[in-house]
Short mmCIF file of N, CA and C in Angstrom, two decimals:
data_model
loop_
_atom_site.label_atom_id
_atom_site.label_comp_id
_atom_site.label_asym_id
_atom_site.label_seq_id
_atom_site.Cartn_x
_atom_site.Cartn_y
_atom_site.Cartn_z
N ARG A 1 56.26 112.07 133.88
CA ARG A 1 56.48 113.12 134.60
C ARG A 1 54.93 113.99 135.34
N CYS A 2 55.12 114.32 136.59
CA CYS A 2 53.90 114.58 137.05
C CYS A 2 53.47 116.48 136.43
N THR A 3 52.41 116.69 136.50
CA THR A 3 52.11 117.96 135.90
C THR A 3 52.93 119.40 136.42
N LEU A 4 53.16 119.23 137.70
CA LEU A 4 53.99 120.21 138.59
C LEU A 4 55.57 120.38 137.96
N GLU A 5 56.08 119.37 137.52
CA GLU A 5 57.44 119.09 137.30
C GLU A 5 57.55 119.55 135.88
N VAL A 6 56.41 119.21 134.94
CA VAL A 6 56.47 119.53 133.55
C VAL A 6 56.39 121.05 133.63
N PHE A 7 55.37 121.70 134.24
CA PHE A 7 55.21 122.99 134.38
C PHE A 7 56.54 123.91 134.70
N LEU A 8 57.27 123.43 135.51
CA LEU A 8 58.58 123.86 135.99
C LEU A 8 59.59 123.83 134.92
N LEU A 9 59.50 122.71 134.34
CA LEU A 9 60.84 122.60 133.41
C LEU A 9 60.19 123.44 132.03
N GLU A 10 58.86 123.52 131.68
CA GLU A 10 58.69 124.46 130.74
C GLU A 10 58.67 125.88 130.78
N ASN A 11 58.65 126.22 131.94
CA ASN A 11 58.49 127.87 132.41
C ASN A 11 60.01 128.19 133.08
N GLN A 12 60.85 127.76 132.86
CA GLN A 12 62.02 128.03 133.37
C GLN A 12 62.59 129.05 132.65
N MET A 13 63.48 130.03 133.45
CA MET A 13 63.98 131.03 132.87
C MET A 13 65.37 131.32 133.81
N LYS A 14 66.40 132.06 133.25
CA LYS A 14 67.49 132.27 134.03
C LYS A 14 67.66 133.65 134.71
N ILE A 15 68.15 133.94 135.86
CA ILE A 15 68.28 135.21 136.52
C ILE A 15 69.75 135.32 136.89
N LYS A 16 70.14 136.38 137.17
CA LYS A 16 71.35 136.72 137.57
C LYS A 16 71.20 137.53 139.10
N ILE A 17 71.62 137.13 140.31
CA ILE A 17 71.37 137.83 141.59
C ILE A 17 72.14 139.01 141.57
N LEU A 18 71.60 140.21 141.64
CA LEU A 18 72.32 141.46 141.59
C LEU A 18 72.79 142.21 142.92
N ARG A 19 71.63 141.94 143.76
CA ARG A 19 71.66 142.32 145.19
C ARG A 19 70.88 141.61 146.00
N CYS A 20 70.80 141.71 147.37
CA CYS A 20 69.95 141.15 148.29
C CYS A 20 69.38 142.43 149.32
N SER A 21 68.03 142.64 149.13
CA SER A 21 67.41 143.75 149.89
C SER A 21 67.40 143.33 151.37
N ASP A 22 67.56 142.09 151.69
CA ASP A 22 67.21 141.64 153.08
C ASP A 22 68.61 140.80 153.22
N PRO A 23 69.42 141.20 154.18
CA PRO A 23 70.76 140.55 154.44
C PRO A 23 70.61 139.12 155.21
N LEU A 24 69.38 138.59 155.45
CA LEU A 24 69.20 137.24 155.95
C LEU A 24 68.47 136.51 154.99
N MET A 25 68.09 136.75 153.78
CA MET A 25 67.72 136.10 152.72
C MET A 25 68.76 135.13 152.36
N TRP A 26 68.23 133.98 151.85
CA TRP A 26 69.34 132.79 151.52
C TRP A 26 70.32 133.03 150.58
N TYR A 27 69.72 134.00 149.56
CA TYR A 27 70.60 134.39 148.33
C TYR A 27 71.57 135.30 148.54
N ASN A 28 71.53 135.80 149.72
CA ASN A 28 72.67 136.78 150.33
C ASN A 28 74.06 136.70 150.00
N ARG A 29 74.38 135.16 149.77
CA ARG A 29 75.83 134.48 149.58
C ARG A 29 75.88 134.18 148.36
N HIS A 30 75.07 134.43 147.53
CA HIS A 30 75.04 134.20 145.96
C HIS A 30 74.97 135.41 144.96
N LEU A 31 75.29 136.29 145.37
CA LEU A 31 75.45 137.52 144.61
C LEU A 31 76.26 137.39 143.32
N GLY A 32 75.63 137.73 142.30
CA GLY A 32 76.52 137.50 140.94
C GLY A 32 76.24 136.09 140.23
N GLU A 33 75.55 135.26 140.78
CA GLU A 33 75.39 133.94 140.22
C GLU A 33 74.23 133.87 139.55
N VAL A 34 74.25 133.17 138.64
CA VAL A 34 73.14 132.92 137.56
C VAL A 34 72.51 131.59 138.12
N MET A 35 71.12 131.52 138.33
CA MET A 35 70.34 130.39 138.60
C MET A 35 69.03 130.19 137.58
N HIS A 36 68.29 128.97 137.42
CA HIS A 36 67.03 128.69 136.87
C HIS A 36 66.04 129.12 137.67
N VAL A 37 64.96 129.65 137.42
CA VAL A 37 63.91 129.97 138.33
C VAL A 37 62.60 129.88 137.52
N VAL A 38 61.40 129.96 138.33
CA VAL A 38 60.22 129.87 137.67
C VAL A 38 59.34 131.02 138.27
N ARG A 39 58.77 132.01 137.62
CA ARG A 39 57.99 133.04 138.19
C ARG A 39 56.66 132.58 138.89
N ILE A 40 56.67 132.97 140.14
CA ILE A 40 55.30 132.53 141.01
C ILE A 40 54.51 133.52 141.19
N SER A 41 54.96 135.04 141.12
CA SER A 41 53.87 136.04 141.33
C SER A 41 54.56 137.28 140.63
N SER A 42 53.59 138.37 141.02
CA SER A 42 54.24 139.61 140.32
C SER A 42 55.79 140.25 140.81
N ASP A 43 56.01 139.67 142.18
CA ASP A 43 57.45 140.29 142.70
C ASP A 43 58.32 139.00 143.15
N ARG A 44 58.06 137.89 142.75
CA ARG A 44 59.05 136.94 143.07
C ARG A 44 59.32 135.58 142.05
N TYR A 45 60.26 135.19 142.06
CA TYR A 45 60.69 133.78 141.38
C TYR A 45 60.77 132.74 142.41
N TRP A 46 60.63 131.65 141.89
CA TRP A 46 60.93 130.42 142.70
C TRP A 46 61.98 129.65 142.01
N CYS A 47 63.07 129.23 142.93
CA CYS A 47 64.17 128.61 142.67
C CYS A 47 64.50 127.41 143.56
N LYS A 48 65.66 126.63 143.27
CA LYS A 48 66.07 125.68 144.27
C LYS A 48 67.20 126.48 144.80
N GLU A 49 67.11 126.33 146.15
CA GLU A 49 68.56 126.79 146.92
C GLU A 49 69.88 126.07 146.38
N ILE A 50 70.74 126.66 146.33
CA ILE A 50 72.17 126.12 145.76
C ILE A 50 72.93 125.63 147.24
N ASN A 51 72.61 124.57 147.41
CA ASN A 51 72.83 123.98 148.86
C ASN A 51 72.87 122.58 148.71
N GLU A 52 73.17 121.75 149.67
CA GLU A 52 73.17 120.37 149.52
C GLU A 52 71.74 119.63 149.90
N TYR A 53 70.81 120.53 150.24
CA TYR A 53 69.41 120.13 150.48
C TYR A 53 68.54 120.44 149.27
N GLY A 54 69.03 121.34 148.39
CA GLY A 54 68.19 121.87 147.03
C GLY A 54 66.58 122.24 147.57
N CYS A 55 66.32 122.94 148.71
CA CYS A 55 65.12 123.31 149.05
C CYS A 55 64.55 124.19 148.05
N LEU A 56 63.25 124.53 147.80
CA LEU A 56 62.72 125.61 147.15
C LEU A 56 62.44 126.68 147.92
N ASN A 57 62.75 127.75 147.21
CA ASN A 57 62.76 128.81 147.95
C ASN A 57 62.41 130.10 146.97
N PHE A 58 62.49 131.49 147.23
CA PHE A 58 62.01 132.36 146.50
C PHE A 58 63.13 133.64 146.38
N VAL A 59 63.30 134.16 145.25
CA VAL A 59 64.26 135.57 145.14
C VAL A 59 62.95 136.71 144.58
N LEU A 60 63.30 137.68 145.33
CA LEU A 60 62.35 138.78 144.95
C LEU A 60 63.09 139.34 143.63
N ILE A 61 62.02 139.60 142.88
CA ILE A 61 62.40 140.29 141.49
C ILE A 61 63.15 141.45 141.43
N LYS A 62 63.07 142.19 142.49
CA LYS A 62 63.61 143.48 142.54
C LYS A 62 65.30 143.35 142.74
N ASP A 63 65.66 142.01 143.29
CA ASP A 63 67.07 142.09 143.53
C ASP A 63 67.79 141.14 142.37
N CYS A 64 67.16 140.95 141.39
CA CYS A 64 67.85 140.12 140.05
C CYS A 64 67.51 140.60 138.56
N GLU A 65 68.12 140.33 137.76
CA GLU A 65 67.82 140.59 136.65
C GLU A 65 67.66 139.27 135.45
N VAL A 66 66.76 139.25 134.75
CA VAL A 66 66.57 137.92 133.78
C VAL A 66 67.74 137.93 132.90
N VAL A 67 68.29 136.89 132.62
CA VAL A 67 69.56 136.88 131.65
C VAL A 67 69.15 135.93 130.41
N ASN A 68 69.89 136.14 129.36
CA ASN A 68 69.44 135.41 127.97
C ASN A 68 71.03 134.69 127.63
N GLU A 69 71.30 133.46 127.96
CA GLU A 69 72.45 132.95 127.81
C GLU A 69 72.16 131.57 126.82
#
C-alpha cells in the first residue's frame, strides 16, 4: 500500500454530523450520520463523501462530534 493510504487507514476516527453551519456544504443532507474521517487541520476533518463518486472532501470540526463505537 502507498504511504498516504497507510496514513489514512492508521489515523481514521469516527464522527457524527450534528449540524451544518453552511447549507451549501455537501454534508448538509447527512445530519445525524456517522462517518470515518482523518483530521487534516485544526478546524476540519477529511473524509469520503457518501455518494456514488466517493470524492474526498472535508467536514468542519465545529459541525460534528467524535464518536467511540
